[in-house]
Coordinates of C-alpha atoms in Angstrom, one line a residue:
X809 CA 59.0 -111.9 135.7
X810 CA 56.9 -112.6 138.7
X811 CA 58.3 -108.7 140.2
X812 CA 57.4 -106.7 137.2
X813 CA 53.6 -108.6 137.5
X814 CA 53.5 -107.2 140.8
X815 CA 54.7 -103.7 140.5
X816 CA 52.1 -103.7 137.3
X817 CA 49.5 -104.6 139.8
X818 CA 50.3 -102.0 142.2
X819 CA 50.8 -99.7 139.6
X820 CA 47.6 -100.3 137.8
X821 CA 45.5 -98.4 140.9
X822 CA 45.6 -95.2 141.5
X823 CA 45.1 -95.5 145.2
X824 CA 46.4 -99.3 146.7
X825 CA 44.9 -100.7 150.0
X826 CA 46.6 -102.0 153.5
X827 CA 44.9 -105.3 152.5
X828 CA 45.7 -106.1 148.9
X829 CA 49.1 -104.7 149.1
X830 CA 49.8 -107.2 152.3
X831 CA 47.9 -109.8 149.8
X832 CA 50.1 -109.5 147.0
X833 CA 53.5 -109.3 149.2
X834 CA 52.6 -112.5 151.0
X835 CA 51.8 -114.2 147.8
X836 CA 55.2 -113.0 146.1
X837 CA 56.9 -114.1 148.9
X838 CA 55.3 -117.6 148.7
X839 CA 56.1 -118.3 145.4
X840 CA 60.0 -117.4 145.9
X841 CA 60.5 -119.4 148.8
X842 CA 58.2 -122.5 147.2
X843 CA 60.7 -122.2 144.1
X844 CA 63.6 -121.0 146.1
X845 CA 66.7 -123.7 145.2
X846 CA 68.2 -126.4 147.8
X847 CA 71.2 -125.7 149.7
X848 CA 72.1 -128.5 151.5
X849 CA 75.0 -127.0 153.3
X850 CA 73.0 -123.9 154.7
X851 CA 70.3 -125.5 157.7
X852 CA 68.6 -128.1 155.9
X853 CA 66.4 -129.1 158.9
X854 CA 65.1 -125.5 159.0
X855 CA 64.6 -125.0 155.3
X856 CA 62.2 -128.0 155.3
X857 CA 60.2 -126.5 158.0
X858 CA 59.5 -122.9 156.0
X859 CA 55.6 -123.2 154.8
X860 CA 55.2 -119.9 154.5
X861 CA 56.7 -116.6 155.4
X862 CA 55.5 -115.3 158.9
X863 CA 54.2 -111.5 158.5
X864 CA 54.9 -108.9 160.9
X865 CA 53.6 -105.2 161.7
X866 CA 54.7 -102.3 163.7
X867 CA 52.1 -100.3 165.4
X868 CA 52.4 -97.4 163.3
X869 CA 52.0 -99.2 160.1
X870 CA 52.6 -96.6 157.2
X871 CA 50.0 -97.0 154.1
X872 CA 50.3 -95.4 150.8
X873 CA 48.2 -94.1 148.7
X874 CA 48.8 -92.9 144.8
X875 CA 47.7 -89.2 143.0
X876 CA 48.2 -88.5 139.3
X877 CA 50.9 -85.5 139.3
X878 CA 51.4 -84.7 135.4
X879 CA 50.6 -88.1 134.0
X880 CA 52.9 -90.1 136.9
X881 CA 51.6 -91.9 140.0
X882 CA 53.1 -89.8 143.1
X883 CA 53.4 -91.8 146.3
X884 CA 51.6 -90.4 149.0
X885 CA 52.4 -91.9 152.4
X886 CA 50.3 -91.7 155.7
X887 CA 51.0 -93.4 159.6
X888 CA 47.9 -95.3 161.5
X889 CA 48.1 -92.2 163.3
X890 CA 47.1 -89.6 161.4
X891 CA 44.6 -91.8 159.5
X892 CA 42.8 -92.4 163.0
X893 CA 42.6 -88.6 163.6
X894 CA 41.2 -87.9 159.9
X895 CA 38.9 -90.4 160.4
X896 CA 37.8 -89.5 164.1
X897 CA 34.7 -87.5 164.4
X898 CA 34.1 -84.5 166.4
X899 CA 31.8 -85.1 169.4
X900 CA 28.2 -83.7 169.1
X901 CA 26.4 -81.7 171.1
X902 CA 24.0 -82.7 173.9
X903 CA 20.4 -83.0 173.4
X904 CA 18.7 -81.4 176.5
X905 CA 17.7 -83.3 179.6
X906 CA 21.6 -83.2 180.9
X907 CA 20.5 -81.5 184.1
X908 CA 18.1 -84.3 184.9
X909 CA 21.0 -86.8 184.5
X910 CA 23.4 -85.0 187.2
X911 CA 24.0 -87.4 190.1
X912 CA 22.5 -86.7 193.7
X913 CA 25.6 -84.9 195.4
X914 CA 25.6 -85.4 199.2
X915 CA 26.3 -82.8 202.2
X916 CA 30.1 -82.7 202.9
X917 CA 29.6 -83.2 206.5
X918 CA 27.9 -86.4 205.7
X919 CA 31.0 -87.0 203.0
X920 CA 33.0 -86.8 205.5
X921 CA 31.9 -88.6 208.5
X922 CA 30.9 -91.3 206.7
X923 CA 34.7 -92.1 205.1
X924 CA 36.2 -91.7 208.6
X925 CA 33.5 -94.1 209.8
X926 CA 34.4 -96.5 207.3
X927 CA 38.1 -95.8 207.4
X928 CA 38.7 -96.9 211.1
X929 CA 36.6 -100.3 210.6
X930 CA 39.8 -101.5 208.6
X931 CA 41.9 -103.7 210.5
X932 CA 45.3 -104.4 209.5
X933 CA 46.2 -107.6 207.5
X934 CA 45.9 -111.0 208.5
X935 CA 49.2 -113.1 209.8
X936 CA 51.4 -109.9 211.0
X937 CA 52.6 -111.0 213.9
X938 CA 55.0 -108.2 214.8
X939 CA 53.4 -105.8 216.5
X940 CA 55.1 -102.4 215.2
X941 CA 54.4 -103.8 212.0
X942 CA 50.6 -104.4 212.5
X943 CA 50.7 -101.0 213.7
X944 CA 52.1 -99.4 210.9
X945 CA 49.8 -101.5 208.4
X946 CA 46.8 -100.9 210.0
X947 CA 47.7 -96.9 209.9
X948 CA 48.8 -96.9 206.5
X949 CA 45.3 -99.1 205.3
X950 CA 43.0 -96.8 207.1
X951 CA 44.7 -93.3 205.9
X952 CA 44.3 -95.0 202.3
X953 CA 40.5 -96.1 203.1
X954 CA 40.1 -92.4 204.3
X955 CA 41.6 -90.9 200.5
X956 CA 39.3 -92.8 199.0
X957 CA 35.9 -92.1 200.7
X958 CA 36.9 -88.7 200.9
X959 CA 38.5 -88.6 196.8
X960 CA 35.9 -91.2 195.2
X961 CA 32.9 -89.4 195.6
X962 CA 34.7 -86.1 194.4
X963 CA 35.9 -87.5 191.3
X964 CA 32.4 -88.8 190.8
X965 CA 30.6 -85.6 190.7
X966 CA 33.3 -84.7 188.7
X967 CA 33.0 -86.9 185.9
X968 CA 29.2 -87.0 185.7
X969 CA 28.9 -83.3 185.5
X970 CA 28.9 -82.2 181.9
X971 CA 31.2 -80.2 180.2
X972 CA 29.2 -77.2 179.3
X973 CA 30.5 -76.2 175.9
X974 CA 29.3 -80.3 174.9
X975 CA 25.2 -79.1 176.3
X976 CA 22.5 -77.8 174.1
X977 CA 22.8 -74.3 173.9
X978 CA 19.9 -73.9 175.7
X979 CA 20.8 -75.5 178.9
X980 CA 24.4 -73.5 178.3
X981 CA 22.2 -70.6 178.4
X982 CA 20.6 -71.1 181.4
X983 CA 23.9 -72.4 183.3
X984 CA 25.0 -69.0 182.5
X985 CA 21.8 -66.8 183.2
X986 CA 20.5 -69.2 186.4
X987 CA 24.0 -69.6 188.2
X988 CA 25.9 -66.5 186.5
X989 CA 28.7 -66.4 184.2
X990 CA 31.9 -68.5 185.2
X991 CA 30.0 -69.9 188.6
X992 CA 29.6 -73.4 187.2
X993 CA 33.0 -74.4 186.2
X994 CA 34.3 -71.7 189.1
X995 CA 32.6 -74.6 191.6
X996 CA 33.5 -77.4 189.6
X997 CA 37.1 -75.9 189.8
X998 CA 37.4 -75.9 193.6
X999 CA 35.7 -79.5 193.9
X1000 CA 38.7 -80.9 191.7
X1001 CA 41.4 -78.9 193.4
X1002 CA 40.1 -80.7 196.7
X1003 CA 40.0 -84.0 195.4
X1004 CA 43.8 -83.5 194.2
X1005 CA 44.9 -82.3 197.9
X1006 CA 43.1 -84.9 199.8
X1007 CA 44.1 -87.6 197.6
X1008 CA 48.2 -86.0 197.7
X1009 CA 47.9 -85.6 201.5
X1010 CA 46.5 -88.8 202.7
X1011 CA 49.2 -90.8 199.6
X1012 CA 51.8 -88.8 201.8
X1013 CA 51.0 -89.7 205.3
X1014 CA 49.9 -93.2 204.8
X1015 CA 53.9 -93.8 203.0
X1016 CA 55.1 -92.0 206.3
X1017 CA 52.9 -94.5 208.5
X1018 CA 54.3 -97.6 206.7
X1019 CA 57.9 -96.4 207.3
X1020 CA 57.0 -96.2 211.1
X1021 CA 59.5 -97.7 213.3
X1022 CA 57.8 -98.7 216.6
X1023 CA 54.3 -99.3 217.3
X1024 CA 53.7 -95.6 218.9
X1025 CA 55.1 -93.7 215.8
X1026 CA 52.5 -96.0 213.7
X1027 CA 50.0 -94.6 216.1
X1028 CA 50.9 -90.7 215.8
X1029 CA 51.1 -90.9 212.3
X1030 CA 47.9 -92.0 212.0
X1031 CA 46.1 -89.8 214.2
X1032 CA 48.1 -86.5 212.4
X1033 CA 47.1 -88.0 209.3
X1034 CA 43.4 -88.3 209.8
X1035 CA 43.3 -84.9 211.7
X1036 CA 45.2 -83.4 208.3
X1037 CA 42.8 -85.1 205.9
X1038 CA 39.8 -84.5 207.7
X1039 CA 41.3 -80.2 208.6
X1040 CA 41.5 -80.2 204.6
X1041 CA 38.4 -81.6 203.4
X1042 CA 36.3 -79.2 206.4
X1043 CA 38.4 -76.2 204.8
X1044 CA 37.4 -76.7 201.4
X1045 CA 33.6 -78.2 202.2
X1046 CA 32.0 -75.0 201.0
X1047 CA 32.7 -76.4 197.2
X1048 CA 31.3 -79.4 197.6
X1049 CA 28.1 -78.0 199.2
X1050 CA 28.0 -75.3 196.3
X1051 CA 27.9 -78.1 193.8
X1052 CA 24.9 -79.4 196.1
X1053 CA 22.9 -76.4 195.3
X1054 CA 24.0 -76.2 191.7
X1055 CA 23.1 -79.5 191.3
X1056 CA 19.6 -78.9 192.6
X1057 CA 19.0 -75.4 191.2
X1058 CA 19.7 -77.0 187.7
X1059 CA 17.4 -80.2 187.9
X1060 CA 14.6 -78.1 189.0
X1061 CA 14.6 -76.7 185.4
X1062 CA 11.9 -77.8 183.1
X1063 CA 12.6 -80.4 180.8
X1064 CA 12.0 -79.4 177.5
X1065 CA 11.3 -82.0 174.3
X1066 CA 13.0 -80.6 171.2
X1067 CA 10.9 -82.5 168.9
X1068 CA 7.6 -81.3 170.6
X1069 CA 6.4 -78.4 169.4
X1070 CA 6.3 -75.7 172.2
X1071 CA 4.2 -72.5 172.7
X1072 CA 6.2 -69.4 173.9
X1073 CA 4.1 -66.8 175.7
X1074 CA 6.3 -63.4 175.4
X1075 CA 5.7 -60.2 176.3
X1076 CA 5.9 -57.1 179.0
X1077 CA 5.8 -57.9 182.6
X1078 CA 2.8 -57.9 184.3
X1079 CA 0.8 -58.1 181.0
X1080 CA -2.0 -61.6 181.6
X1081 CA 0.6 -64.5 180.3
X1082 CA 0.9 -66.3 183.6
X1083 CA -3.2 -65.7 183.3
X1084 CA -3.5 -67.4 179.8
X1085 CA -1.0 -70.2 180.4
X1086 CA -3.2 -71.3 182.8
X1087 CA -6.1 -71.1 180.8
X1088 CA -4.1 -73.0 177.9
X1089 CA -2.1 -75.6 179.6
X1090 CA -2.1 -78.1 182.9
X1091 CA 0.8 -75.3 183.7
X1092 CA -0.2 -73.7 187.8
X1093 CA 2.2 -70.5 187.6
X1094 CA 1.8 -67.7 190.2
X1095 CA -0.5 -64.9 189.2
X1096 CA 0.2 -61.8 191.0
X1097 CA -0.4 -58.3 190.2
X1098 CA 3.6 -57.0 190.3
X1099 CA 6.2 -57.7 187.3
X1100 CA 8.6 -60.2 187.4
X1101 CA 6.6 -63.2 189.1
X1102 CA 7.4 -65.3 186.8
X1103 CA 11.2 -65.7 188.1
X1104 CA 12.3 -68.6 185.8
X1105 CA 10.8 -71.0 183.0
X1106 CA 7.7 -72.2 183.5
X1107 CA 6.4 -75.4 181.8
X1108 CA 2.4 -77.1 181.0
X1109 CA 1.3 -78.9 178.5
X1110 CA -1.7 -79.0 175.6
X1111 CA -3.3 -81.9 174.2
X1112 CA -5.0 -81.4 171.0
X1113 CA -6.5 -84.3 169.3
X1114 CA -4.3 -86.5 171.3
X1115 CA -1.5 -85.1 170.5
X1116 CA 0.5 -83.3 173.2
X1117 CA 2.1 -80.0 173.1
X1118 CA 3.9 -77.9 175.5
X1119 CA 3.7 -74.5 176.8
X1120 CA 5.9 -72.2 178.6
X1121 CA 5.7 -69.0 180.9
X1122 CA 9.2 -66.8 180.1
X1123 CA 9.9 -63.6 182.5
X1124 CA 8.8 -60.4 181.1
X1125 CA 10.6 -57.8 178.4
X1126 CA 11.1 -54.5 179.2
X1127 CA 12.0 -51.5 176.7
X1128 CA 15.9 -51.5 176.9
X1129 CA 18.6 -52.9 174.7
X1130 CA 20.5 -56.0 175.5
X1131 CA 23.4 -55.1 177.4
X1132 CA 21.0 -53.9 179.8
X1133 CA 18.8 -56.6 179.9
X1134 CA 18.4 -58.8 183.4
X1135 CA 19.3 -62.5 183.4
X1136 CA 15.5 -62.8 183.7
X1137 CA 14.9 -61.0 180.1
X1138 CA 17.7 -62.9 178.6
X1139 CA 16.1 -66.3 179.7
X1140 CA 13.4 -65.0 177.9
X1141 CA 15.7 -64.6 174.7
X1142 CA 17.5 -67.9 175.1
X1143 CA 14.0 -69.9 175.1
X1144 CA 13.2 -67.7 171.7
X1145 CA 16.8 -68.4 170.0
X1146 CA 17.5 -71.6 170.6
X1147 CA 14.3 -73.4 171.3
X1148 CA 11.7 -74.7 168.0
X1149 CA 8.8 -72.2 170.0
X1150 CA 5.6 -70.5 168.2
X1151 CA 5.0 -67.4 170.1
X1152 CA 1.9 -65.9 171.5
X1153 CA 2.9 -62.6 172.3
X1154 CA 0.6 -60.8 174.8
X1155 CA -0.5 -57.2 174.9
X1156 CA -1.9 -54.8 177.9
X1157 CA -3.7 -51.6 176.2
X1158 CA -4.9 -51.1 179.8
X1159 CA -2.1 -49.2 181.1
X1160 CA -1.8 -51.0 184.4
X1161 CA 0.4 -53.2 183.6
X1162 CA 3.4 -50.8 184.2
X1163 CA 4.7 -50.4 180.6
X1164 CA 2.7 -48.0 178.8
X1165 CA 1.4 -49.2 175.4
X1166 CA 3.9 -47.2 173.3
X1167 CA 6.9 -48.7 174.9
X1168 CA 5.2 -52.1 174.4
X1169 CA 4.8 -51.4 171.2
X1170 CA 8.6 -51.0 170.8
X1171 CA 9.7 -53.9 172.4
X1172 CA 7.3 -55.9 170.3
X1173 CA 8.6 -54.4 167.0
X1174 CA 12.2 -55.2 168.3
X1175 CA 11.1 -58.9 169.1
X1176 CA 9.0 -59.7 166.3
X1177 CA 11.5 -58.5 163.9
X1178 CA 14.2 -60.5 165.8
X1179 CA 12.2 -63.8 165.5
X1180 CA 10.7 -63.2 162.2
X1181 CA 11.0 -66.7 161.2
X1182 CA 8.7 -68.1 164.3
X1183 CA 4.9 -68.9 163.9
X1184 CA 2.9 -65.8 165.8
X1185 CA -0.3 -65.4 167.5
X1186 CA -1.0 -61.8 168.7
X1187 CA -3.3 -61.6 171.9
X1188 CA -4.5 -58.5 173.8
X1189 CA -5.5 -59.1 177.0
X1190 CA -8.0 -58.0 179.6
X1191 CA -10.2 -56.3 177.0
X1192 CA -12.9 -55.9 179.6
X1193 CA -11.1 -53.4 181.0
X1194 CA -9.7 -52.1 177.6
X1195 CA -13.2 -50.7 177.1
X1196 CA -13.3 -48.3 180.3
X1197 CA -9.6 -46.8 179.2
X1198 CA -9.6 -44.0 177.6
X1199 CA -7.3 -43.6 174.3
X1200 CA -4.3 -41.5 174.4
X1201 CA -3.4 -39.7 171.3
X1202 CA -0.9 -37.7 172.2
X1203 CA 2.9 -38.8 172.7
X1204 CA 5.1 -38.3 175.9
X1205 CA 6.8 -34.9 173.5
X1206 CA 3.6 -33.7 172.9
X1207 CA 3.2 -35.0 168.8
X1208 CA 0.4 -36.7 167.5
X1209 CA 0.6 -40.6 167.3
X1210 CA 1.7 -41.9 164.6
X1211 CA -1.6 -43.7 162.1
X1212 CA -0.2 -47.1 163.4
X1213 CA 0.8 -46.4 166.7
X1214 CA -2.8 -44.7 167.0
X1215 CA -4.3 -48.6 165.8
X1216 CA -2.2 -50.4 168.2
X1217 CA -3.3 -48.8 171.4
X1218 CA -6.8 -49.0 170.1
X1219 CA -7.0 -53.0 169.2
X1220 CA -3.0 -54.2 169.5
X1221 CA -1.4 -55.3 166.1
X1222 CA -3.6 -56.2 163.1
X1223 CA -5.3 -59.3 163.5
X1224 CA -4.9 -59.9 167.5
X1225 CA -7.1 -61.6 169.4
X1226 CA -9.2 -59.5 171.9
X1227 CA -9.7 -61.9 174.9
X1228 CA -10.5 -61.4 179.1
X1229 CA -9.6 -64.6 181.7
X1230 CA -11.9 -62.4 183.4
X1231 CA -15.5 -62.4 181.5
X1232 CA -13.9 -65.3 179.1
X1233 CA -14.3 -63.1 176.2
X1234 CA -12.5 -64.4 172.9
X1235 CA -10.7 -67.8 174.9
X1236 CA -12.3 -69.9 172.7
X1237 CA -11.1 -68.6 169.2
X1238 CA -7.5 -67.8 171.0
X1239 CA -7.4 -72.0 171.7
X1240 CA -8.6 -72.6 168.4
X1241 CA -5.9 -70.1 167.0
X1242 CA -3.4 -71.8 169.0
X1243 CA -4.1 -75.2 168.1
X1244 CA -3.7 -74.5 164.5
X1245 CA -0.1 -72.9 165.1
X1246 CA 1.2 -75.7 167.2
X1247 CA -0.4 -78.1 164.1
X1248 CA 1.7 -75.9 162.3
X1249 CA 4.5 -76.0 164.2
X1250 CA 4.5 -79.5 163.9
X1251 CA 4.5 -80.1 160.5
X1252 CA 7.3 -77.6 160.4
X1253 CA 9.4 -79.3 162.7
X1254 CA 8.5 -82.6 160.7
X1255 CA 9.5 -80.9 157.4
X1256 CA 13.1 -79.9 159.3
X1257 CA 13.6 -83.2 160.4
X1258 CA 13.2 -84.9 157.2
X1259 CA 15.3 -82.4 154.9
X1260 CA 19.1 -83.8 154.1
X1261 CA 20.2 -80.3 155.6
X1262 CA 18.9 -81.2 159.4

């Protein structure tokens, strides 16, 4: 009676848990042993000691669930194993500010003097009395100190470098267009391949030391073993020293806040962004009259109403399509794709900024149609000297401009703001303009954050 009430039970769910199956086994099993019958004859002294029946589970402990296959329960049966991988998650991404958490790598010349400094201050064990085998235990300690300060360090850098396909695609970006493609883990490569060789090498020639016979065996062992570790690590130093520079080109990097909203100043080389950044932000970047000064990201800030805002400098865009593009332009085009920016994009009617204003006007048409879905403030800048340059109609073939090619070299895209560093002319409604898209840019970054979606 007591079975079919617990196949009922287990029946009457269509999916049964660990727990209350384990619950209702235990209490079966209880109640047959409580009513089980004496047998006198069969360990009597052991049958009065059973309170209750002792449970036991393998490591892969098999649950089973039930699914409704044509109006019948089907057994469906799953191991601890493959319910931990279902239910483990996939590791997220990064957030930036990885490259300020790299640890400080040192020189390898100071790596390595400094573990053969601290390998030969280790004496041999206390209590050896034999002096062959203080020999050989005092070799075989110090080539073991040696592997690891030589190894530690190594595996250090190692582990507290990060994986690049687990950082925000921006940093993966400029891992790629900073270093070049395949340089990163290239170095990171070579500084693991050392760290397995030294730590082989000096686990070999410390087992040989122990196995020394005689006192002067213990000796020579040790000296080739030092000279070998210490000819291997100088060999491959140049990896650990590359990491150095990796490590310090890549913290140099601004740090960008993802949930600040950032201004973007785009546009041609050479065309008065570096100019307006400083006007606009506690951001000092070069000004120089040549393209490409700006050689990397550059980073201020703007505080509006106490709230603070940032502001960054990108390298110049010239009229070409991707492929061709410079690690410099694609910086620019990482910062656009994969950072929440506005844009101010900047224009030079002048013609002396090295890309003629029809050309600009492609590359803006590409960009703006790229990054459609950005805020955008159009500037045109030094209009002082916009005034004393004369308008060109005509087109390099010799046809007439085109109605809205013919408006943008005259004024820049409808509705941009005319403005001169120079004379000041139009700074003030360009800061007002900005503020309100960075207000903007805010709320929409608010809005994103707060949707189920995000």
């Amino acid at each position: 009676m007591l079975v079919m009430e617990l196949v009922l039970l287990l029946s009457s769910n269509m999916i049964v848990s660990r727990h209350s199956f384990v619950k209702a086994i235990h209490f079966y099993l209880s109640h047959v042993i409580a009513n089980a019958p004496e047998y006198p004859g069969l360990f009597p002294e052991a049958r009065k000691q059973v309170n209750a029946p002792s449970m036991f589970f393998c490591r892969n402990l098999q649950t089973t669930t039930y699914e409704v296959v044509k109006g019948s329960y089907v057994p469906v049966t799953q191991t601890k194993s493959e319910t931990a991988n279902e239910e483990k998650t996939p590791r997220k991404l990064e957030s930036v500010g990885a490259f300020q958490r790299l640890p400080m790598v040192k020189p390898s010349v100071d790596i390595l003097y400094s573990a053969l400094r601290q390998a030969k201050k280790i004496s041999p064990t206390k209590g050896i009395v034999n002096i062959a085998k203080r020999e050989r235990n005092r070799g075989a300690r110090q080539l073991d100190a040696l592997t690891k300060e030589l190894g530690i360090p190594l595996r250090e850098y190692l582990e507290n470098f990060p994986n690049k396909k687990y950082l925000h695609h921006y940093e993966r970006s400029l891992i790629e267009l900073t270093l070049g493609d395949g340089k990163y883990e290239e170095v990171l490569g070579r500084v693991n391949a050392l760290k397995k060789k030294v730590v082989s090498v000096g686990k070999e020639h410390a087992s040989l030391c122990a196995k020394s016979t005689t006192k002067r065996e213990a000796e020579e062992r040790l000296s080739e073993g030092m000279k070998k570790l210490e000819a291997i690590f100088k060999l491959e130093a140049k990896a650990v020293d590359d990491l150095l520079n990796i490590a310090k080109t890549l913290r140099a990097v601004p740090v960008v806040d993802l949930e600040t909203p950032t201004l973007c100043l785009v546009g041609a080389p050479n065309v008065g962004k570096s100019s307006l950044v400083r006007i606009l932000s506690t951001g000092k970047p070069e000004v120089c009259n040549y393209p490409f000064t700006t050689r990397g990201i550059l980073m201020g800030h703007i505080t509006v109403n106490y709230q603070r805002f940032q502001v960054t400098d990108t390298p110049g865009l010239l009229r070409r399509c991707d492929d061709d593009r410079n690690n410099l332009e694609k910086l620019t085009l990482a910062v656009l794709s994969h950072l929440p920016t506005a844009v101010l994009y900047v224009h030079d009617l002048t013609g002396e900024c090295g890309t003629s204003p029809s050309n600009q006007y492609i590359i803006y048409k590409e960009v703006r149609e790229r990054f459609s879905n950005h805020l955008w403030v159009d500037v045109v800048s030094k209009c002082d000297l916009l005034q004393k340059s004369p308008v060109d109609n005509i087109t390099e073939d010799g046809d007439e401009d085109s109605l809205e090619m013919a408006r943008y070299r005259k004024a820049g895209p409808e509705g941009a703001i005319l403005v001169s560093v120079k004379t000041e002319t139009g700074l003030d409604e360009l800061k007002s303009r900005v503020h309100d898209m960075l207000i903007s840019q805010l709320d929409k970054l608010k809005s994103e954050s707060a949707s189920p979606e995000s």
